Amino acid sequence: MGLLPDEAKVLPPPGIVNRNSVWFGLCGWATAMLHNSLNRRPALKAGVHRQALFITVGWFIGYHLTKFENYKYATLDRDMSEYIRLHPEEFPEKALKTFAEIVEPFHPIR
Amino acid sequence: MPLGRLFLRTSTVNKMVSRNSFIASKPDPSKPNMLRVGLAFGSTAVLWALLFKQHSTDVHEYKTRNGLE
């Protein structure tokens, strides 16, 4: 973990197939196909090595981005929970009403 | 119309790309530069290996830190 601190290792790592990886992989593939098109080559059948490399780079960046995203959201959740724990007066338990108390009396007109 | 045809104008309009006229040649698709292809596939394989190794390290770290193994 390059830019993640040590505490981030407590979090469950994302799977190899994850949202950001798939998206960045597809973006890389689209880039390779665009490169083919702009150089007047058949988009899908030319430069397969380039397509593979771009997909892989995108997938790799996506995996690390997912890890970073998980860590950021985890720190936000931790700070929020800690704030709620330290300021209970701002989060009173609401008295729950049953439906019997809220609903008006029913007078059937048949 | 195939989507590729829509982009054909760009290479004629963009004159910024230039090469040394003494050694330049038209790129020949029937003779691929095997070094470049080999490097591309090689680095692809290296990146996938790095990814899988990083993932297994992360899973192992997670399990040891949370006492699951």
PDB file of C-alpha atoms in Angstrom:
ATOM      1  CA  MET A   1       0.000   0.000   0.000  1.00  0.00           C
ATOM      2  CA  GLY A   2       1.898   3.015  -1.258  1.00  0.00           C
ATOM      3  CA  LEU A   3      -0.106   5.958  -0.053  1.00  0.00           C
ATOM      4  CA  LEU A   4      -2.159   4.111   2.530  1.00  0.00           C
ATOM      5  CA  PRO A   5      -1.119   4.107   6.195  1.00  0.00           C
ATOM      6  CA  ASP A   6      -0.535   0.906   8.107  1.00  0.00           C
ATOM      7  CA  GLU A   7      -3.947   0.945   9.795  1.00  0.00           C
ATOM      8  CA  ALA A   8      -5.616   0.457   6.407  1.00  0.00           C
ATOM      9  CA  LYS A   9      -4.463  -3.181   6.431  1.00  0.00           C
ATOM     10  CA  VAL A  10      -7.204  -3.974   8.966  1.00  0.00           C
ATOM     11  CA  LEU A  11      -9.811  -3.460   6.254  1.00  0.00           C
ATOM     12  CA  PRO A  12     -10.906  -6.387   4.048  1.00  0.00           C
ATOM     13  CA  PRO A  13      -9.157  -6.055   0.687  1.00  0.00           C
ATOM     14  CA  PRO A  14     -11.341  -5.716  -2.420  1.00  0.00           C
ATOM     15  CA  GLY A  15     -11.731  -8.718  -4.721  1.00  0.00           C
ATOM     16  CA  ILE A  16      -9.651  -8.958  -7.891  1.00  0.00           C
ATOM     17  CA  VAL A  17     -12.865  -8.223  -9.817  1.00  0.00           C
ATOM     18  CA  ASN A  18     -14.202  -4.953  -8.452  1.00  0.00           C
ATOM     19  CA  ARG A  19     -16.149  -1.980  -9.720  1.00  0.00           C
ATOM     20  CA  ASN A  20     -13.256   0.383 -10.320  1.00  0.00           C
ATOM     21  CA  SER A  21     -11.072  -2.297 -11.917  1.00  0.00           C
ATOM     22  CA  VAL A  22     -13.760  -3.262 -14.412  1.00  0.00           C
ATOM     23  CA  TRP A  23     -14.480   0.361 -15.262  1.00  0.00           C
ATOM     24  CA  PHE A  24     -10.843   1.397 -15.692  1.00  0.00           C
ATOM     25  CA  GLY A  25     -10.161  -1.806 -17.639  1.00  0.00           C
ATOM     26  CA  LEU A  26     -12.990  -0.974 -20.011  1.00  0.00           C
ATOM     27  CA  CYS A  27     -11.689   2.596 -20.304  1.00  0.00           C
ATOM     28  CA  GLY A  28      -8.242   1.246 -21.169  1.00  0.00           C
ATOM     29  CA  TRP A  29      -9.753  -1.026 -23.782  1.00  0.00           C
ATOM     30  CA  ALA A  30     -11.709   1.881 -25.258  1.00  0.00           C
ATOM     31  CA  THR A  31      -8.472   3.920 -25.373  1.00  0.00           C
ATOM     32  CA  ALA A  32      -6.678   1.144 -27.260  1.00  0.00           C
ATOM     33  CA  MET A  33      -9.576   0.811 -29.707  1.00  0.00           C
ATOM     34  CA  LEU A  34      -9.652   4.597 -30.176  1.00  0.00           C
ATOM     35  CA  HIS A  35      -5.909   4.532 -30.871  1.00  0.00           C
ATOM     36  CA  ASN A  36      -6.518   1.894 -33.532  1.00  0.00           C
ATOM     37  CA  SER A  37      -9.332   3.889 -35.111  1.00  0.00           C
ATOM     38  CA  LEU A  38      -7.329   7.119 -35.235  1.00  0.00           C
ATOM     39  CA  ASN A  39      -4.508   5.285 -37.016  1.00  0.00           C
ATOM     40  CA  ARG A  40      -6.842   3.745 -39.601  1.00  0.00           C
ATOM     41  CA  ARG A  41      -6.493   0.206 -38.268  1.00  0.00           C
ATOM     42  CA  PRO A  42      -9.362  -2.232 -37.581  1.00  0.00           C
ATOM     43  CA  ALA A  43     -10.490  -1.287 -34.097  1.00  0.00           C
ATOM     44  CA  LEU A  44     -10.852  -4.734 -32.496  1.00  0.00           C
ATOM     45  CA  LYS A  45      -8.491  -6.970 -34.448  1.00  0.00           C
ATOM     46  CA  ALA A  46      -5.361  -4.795 -34.530  1.00  0.00           C
ATOM     47  CA  GLY A  47      -2.798  -4.292 -31.782  1.00  0.00           C
ATOM     48  CA  VAL A  48      -4.086  -6.970 -29.408  1.00  0.00           C
ATOM     49  CA  HIS A  49      -0.927  -6.564 -27.303  1.00  0.00           C
ATOM     50  CA  ARG A  50      -1.766  -2.890 -26.845  1.00  0.00           C
ATOM     51  CA  GLN A  51      -5.363  -3.679 -25.874  1.00  0.00           C
ATOM     52  CA  ALA A  52      -4.176  -6.270 -23.339  1.00  0.00           C
ATOM     53  CA  LEU A  53      -1.638  -3.860 -21.834  1.00  0.00           C
ATOM     54  CA  PHE A  54      -4.109  -0.989 -21.508  1.00  0.00           C
ATOM     55  CA  ILE A  55      -6.777  -3.238 -19.965  1.00  0.00           C
ATOM     56  CA  THR A  56      -4.221  -4.543 -17.466  1.00  0.00           C
ATOM     57  CA  VAL A  57      -2.974  -1.061 -16.516  1.00  0.00           C
ATOM     58  CA  GLY A  58      -6.573   0.086 -16.010  1.00  0.00           C
ATOM     59  CA  TRP A  59      -7.399  -2.984 -13.913  1.00  0.00           C
ATOM     60  CA  PHE A  60      -4.308  -2.464 -11.740  1.00  0.00           C
ATOM     61  CA  ILE A  61      -5.044   1.240 -11.137  1.00  0.00           C
ATOM     62  CA  GLY A  62      -8.698   0.355 -10.394  1.00  0.00           C
ATOM     63  CA  TYR A  63      -7.744  -2.195  -7.746  1.00  0.00           C
ATOM     64  CA  HIS A  64      -5.552   0.262  -5.849  1.00  0.00           C
ATOM     65  CA  LEU A  65      -8.127   2.998  -6.254  1.00  0.00           C
ATOM     66  CA  THR A  66     -10.759   0.704  -4.686  1.00  0.00           C
ATOM     67  CA  LYS A  67      -8.443   0.058  -1.740  1.00  0.00           C
ATOM     68  CA  PHE A  68      -7.909   3.806  -1.291  1.00  0.00           C
ATOM     69  CA  GLU A  69     -11.650   4.461  -1.570  1.00  0.00           C
ATOM     70  CA  ASN A  70     -12.456   1.793   1.038  1.00  0.00           C
ATOM     71  CA  TYR A  71      -9.947   3.347   3.440  1.00  0.00           C
ATOM     72  CA  LYS A  72     -11.320   6.871   2.951  1.00  0.00           C
ATOM     73  CA  TYR A  73     -14.910   5.725   3.581  1.00  0.00           C
ATOM     74  CA  ALA A  74     -13.812   3.694   6.610  1.00  0.00           C
ATOM     75  CA  THR A  75     -12.105   6.729   8.191  1.00  0.00           C
ATOM     76  CA  LEU A  76     -15.209   8.841   7.558  1.00  0.00           C
ATOM     77  CA  ASP A  77     -17.415   6.179   9.172  1.00  0.00           C
ATOM     78  CA  ARG A  78     -15.063   5.909  12.153  1.00  0.00           C
ATOM     79  CA  ASP A  79     -15.006   9.688  12.690  1.00  0.00           C
ATOM     80  CA  MET A  80     -18.792   9.852  12.418  1.00  0.00           C
ATOM     81  CA  SER A  81     -19.332   7.014  14.915  1.00  0.00           C
ATOM     82  CA  GLU A  82     -16.818   8.576  17.304  1.00  0.00           C
ATOM     83  CA  TYR A  83     -18.613  11.924  17.107  1.00  0.00           C
ATOM     84  CA  ILE A  84     -21.970  10.267  17.773  1.00  0.00           C
ATOM     85  CA  ARG A  85     -20.449   8.433  20.723  1.00  0.00           C
ATOM     86  CA  LEU A  86     -18.982  11.644  22.207  1.00  0.00           C
ATOM     87  CA  HIS A  87     -22.110  13.798  21.723  1.00  0.00           C
ATOM     88  CA  PRO A  88     -25.096  11.649  22.764  1.00  0.00           C
ATOM     89  CA  GLU A  89     -27.124  14.736  23.661  1.00  0.00           C
ATOM     90  CA  GLU A  90     -27.376  15.633  19.983  1.00  0.00           C
ATOM     91  CA  PHE A  91     -28.830  12.215  19.082  1.00  0.00           C
ATOM     92  CA  PRO A  92     -31.823  11.609  21.382  1.00  0.00           C
ATOM     93  CA  GLU A  93     -33.712   8.325  21.125  1.00  0.00           C
ATOM     94  CA  LYS A  94     -37.031   9.161  19.556  1.00  0.00           C
ATOM     95  CA  ALA A  95     -40.068   7.799  21.449  1.00  0.00           C
ATOM     96  CA  LEU A  96     -41.643   5.421  18.960  1.00  0.00           C
ATOM     97  CA  LYS A  97     -45.385   5.714  18.511  1.00  0.00           C
ATOM     98  CA  THR A  98     -47.533   2.783  17.585  1.00  0.00           C
ATOM     99  CA  PHE A  99     -49.991   3.086  14.711  1.00  0.00           C
ATOM    100  CA  ALA A 100     -52.855   2.932  17.189  1.00  0.00           C
ATOM    101  CA  GLU A 101     -51.789   6.331  18.600  1.00  0.00           C
ATOM    102  CA  ILE A 102     -51.294   8.031  15.244  1.00  0.00           C
ATOM    103  CA  VAL A 103     -54.293   6.798  13.288  1.00  0.00           C
ATOM    104  CA  GLU A 104     -57.669   8.566  13.668  1.00  0.00           C
ATOM    105  CA  PRO A 105     -60.600   6.512  14.993  1.00  0.00           C
ATOM    106  CA  PHE A 106     -62.421   4.625  12.249  1.00  0.00           C
ATOM    107  CA  HIS A 107     -66.176   5.229  11.865  1.00  0.00           C
ATOM    108  CA  PRO A 108     -67.449   3.012   9.092  1.00  0.00           C
ATOM    109  CA  ILE A 109     -70.316   4.422   7.025  1.00  0.00           C
ATOM    110  CA  ARG A 110     -71.952   1.505   5.359  1.00  0.00           C
TER     111      ARG A 110
ATOM    112  CA  MET B   1     -21.313   3.500 -40.875  1.00  0.00           C
ATOM    113  CA  PRO B   2     -18.570   1.883 -38.742  1.00  0.00           C
ATOM    114  CA  LEU B   3     -17.542   4.138 -35.904  1.00  0.00           C
ATOM    115  CA  GLY B   4     -13.890   4.035 -36.978  1.00  0.00           C
ATOM    116  CA  ARG B   5     -14.700   5.867 -40.191  1.00  0.00           C
ATOM    117  CA  LEU B   6     -15.840   8.888 -38.210  1.00  0.00           C
ATOM    118  CA  PHE B   7     -12.312   9.400 -36.826  1.00  0.00           C
ATOM    119  CA  LEU B   8     -10.485   9.219 -40.175  1.00  0.00           C
ATOM    120  CA  ARG B   9     -10.271  12.996 -40.626  1.00  0.00           C
ATOM    121  CA  THR B  10      -8.110  13.467 -37.540  1.00  0.00           C
ATOM    122  CA  SER B  11      -4.834  12.046 -38.865  1.00  0.00           C
ATOM    123  CA  THR B  12      -4.950  14.280 -41.942  1.00  0.00           C
ATOM    124  CA  VAL B  13      -5.751  17.408 -39.954  1.00  0.00           C
ATOM    125  CA  ASN B  14      -3.212  16.878 -37.165  1.00  0.00           C
ATOM    126  CA  LYS B  15       0.226  17.687 -38.588  1.00  0.00           C
ATOM    127  CA  MET B  16       1.977  17.894 -35.204  1.00  0.00           C
ATOM    128  CA  VAL B  17       3.205  14.277 -35.362  1.00  0.00           C
ATOM    129  CA  SER B  18       6.486  14.209 -37.300  1.00  0.00           C
ATOM    130  CA  ARG B  19       9.413  11.790 -37.676  1.00  0.00           C
ATOM    131  CA  ASN B  20      13.010  11.947 -38.929  1.00  0.00           C
ATOM    132  CA  SER B  21      12.729  11.805 -42.728  1.00  0.00           C
ATOM    133  CA  PHE B  22      15.981   9.804 -43.088  1.00  0.00           C
ATOM    134  CA  ILE B  23      14.712   6.728 -41.274  1.00  0.00           C
ATOM    135  CA  ALA B  24      10.932   7.134 -41.351  1.00  0.00           C
ATOM    136  CA  SER B  25       8.801   4.507 -43.078  1.00  0.00           C
ATOM    137  CA  LYS B  26       5.153   3.686 -43.330  1.00  0.00           C
ATOM    138  CA  PRO B  27       4.139   1.429 -40.451  1.00  0.00           C
ATOM    139  CA  ASP B  28       3.765  -2.063 -41.929  1.00  0.00           C
ATOM    140  CA  PRO B  29       1.104  -4.172 -40.182  1.00  0.00           C
ATOM    141  CA  SER B  30       2.367  -7.405 -41.783  1.00  0.00           C
ATOM    142  CA  LYS B  31       5.782  -7.069 -40.061  1.00  0.00           C
ATOM    143  CA  PRO B  32       5.083  -6.424 -36.370  1.00  0.00           C
ATOM    144  CA  ASN B  33       7.876  -5.103 -34.164  1.00  0.00           C
ATOM    145  CA  MET B  34       8.227  -8.286 -32.113  1.00  0.00           C
ATOM    146  CA  LEU B  35      10.331  -6.577 -29.453  1.00  0.00           C
ATOM    147  CA  ARG B  36       7.567  -4.102 -28.715  1.00  0.00           C
ATOM    148  CA  VAL B  37       4.899  -6.822 -28.834  1.00  0.00           C
ATOM    149  CA  GLY B  38       6.987  -9.003 -26.520  1.00  0.00           C
ATOM    150  CA  LEU B  39       7.530  -6.125 -24.102  1.00  0.00           C
ATOM    151  CA  ALA B  40       3.804  -5.318 -24.100  1.00  0.00           C
ATOM    152  CA  PHE B  41       2.752  -8.901 -23.367  1.00  0.00           C
ATOM    153  CA  GLY B  42       5.608  -9.292 -20.877  1.00  0.00           C
ATOM    154  CA  SER B  43       4.650  -6.209 -18.914  1.00  0.00           C
ATOM    155  CA  THR B  44       1.002  -7.353 -19.043  1.00  0.00           C
ATOM    156  CA  ALA B  45       1.987 -10.654 -17.444  1.00  0.00           C
ATOM    157  CA  VAL B  46       4.178  -8.865 -14.851  1.00  0.00           C
ATOM    158  CA  LEU B  47       1.341  -6.508 -13.902  1.00  0.00           C
ATOM    159  CA  TRP B  48      -1.142  -9.363 -13.466  1.00  0.00           C
ATOM    160  CA  ALA B  49       1.373 -11.291 -11.357  1.00  0.00           C
ATOM    161  CA  LEU B  50       1.972  -8.179  -9.207  1.00  0.00           C
ATOM    162  CA  LEU B  51      -1.770  -7.702  -8.814  1.00  0.00           C
ATOM    163  CA  PHE B  52      -2.419 -11.274  -7.704  1.00  0.00           C
ATOM    164  CA  LYS B  53       0.548 -11.205  -5.322  1.00  0.00           C
ATOM    165  CA  GLN B  54      -0.586  -7.898  -3.811  1.00  0.00           C
ATOM    166  CA  HIS B  55      -4.100  -9.288  -3.404  1.00  0.00           C
ATOM    167  CA  SER B  56      -2.944 -12.448  -1.637  1.00  0.00           C
ATOM    168  CA  THR B  57      -0.664 -10.369   0.629  1.00  0.00           C
ATOM    169  CA  ASP B  58      -3.580  -8.104   1.491  1.00  0.00           C
ATOM    170  CA  VAL B  59      -5.881 -11.065   2.261  1.00  0.00           C
ATOM    171  CA  HIS B  60      -3.207 -12.629   4.475  1.00  0.00           C
ATOM    172  CA  GLU B  61      -2.566  -9.330   6.307  1.00  0.00           C
ATOM    173  CA  TYR B  62      -6.293  -8.831   6.849  1.00  0.00           C
ATOM    174  CA  LYS B  63      -6.698 -12.331   8.263  1.00  0.00           C
ATOM    175  CA  THR B  64      -3.729 -12.089  10.627  1.00  0.00           C
ATOM    176  CA  ARG B  65      -4.664  -8.616  11.885  1.00  0.00           C
ATOM    177  CA  ASN B  66      -8.233  -9.630  12.646  1.00  0.00           C
ATOM    178  CA  GLY B  67      -7.213 -12.972  14.137  1.00  0.00           C
ATOM    179  CA  LEU B  68      -9.120 -15.087  11.620  1.00  0.00           C
ATOM    180  CA  GLU B  69      -6.307 -17.534  10.991  1.00  0.00           C
TER     181      GLU B  69
END
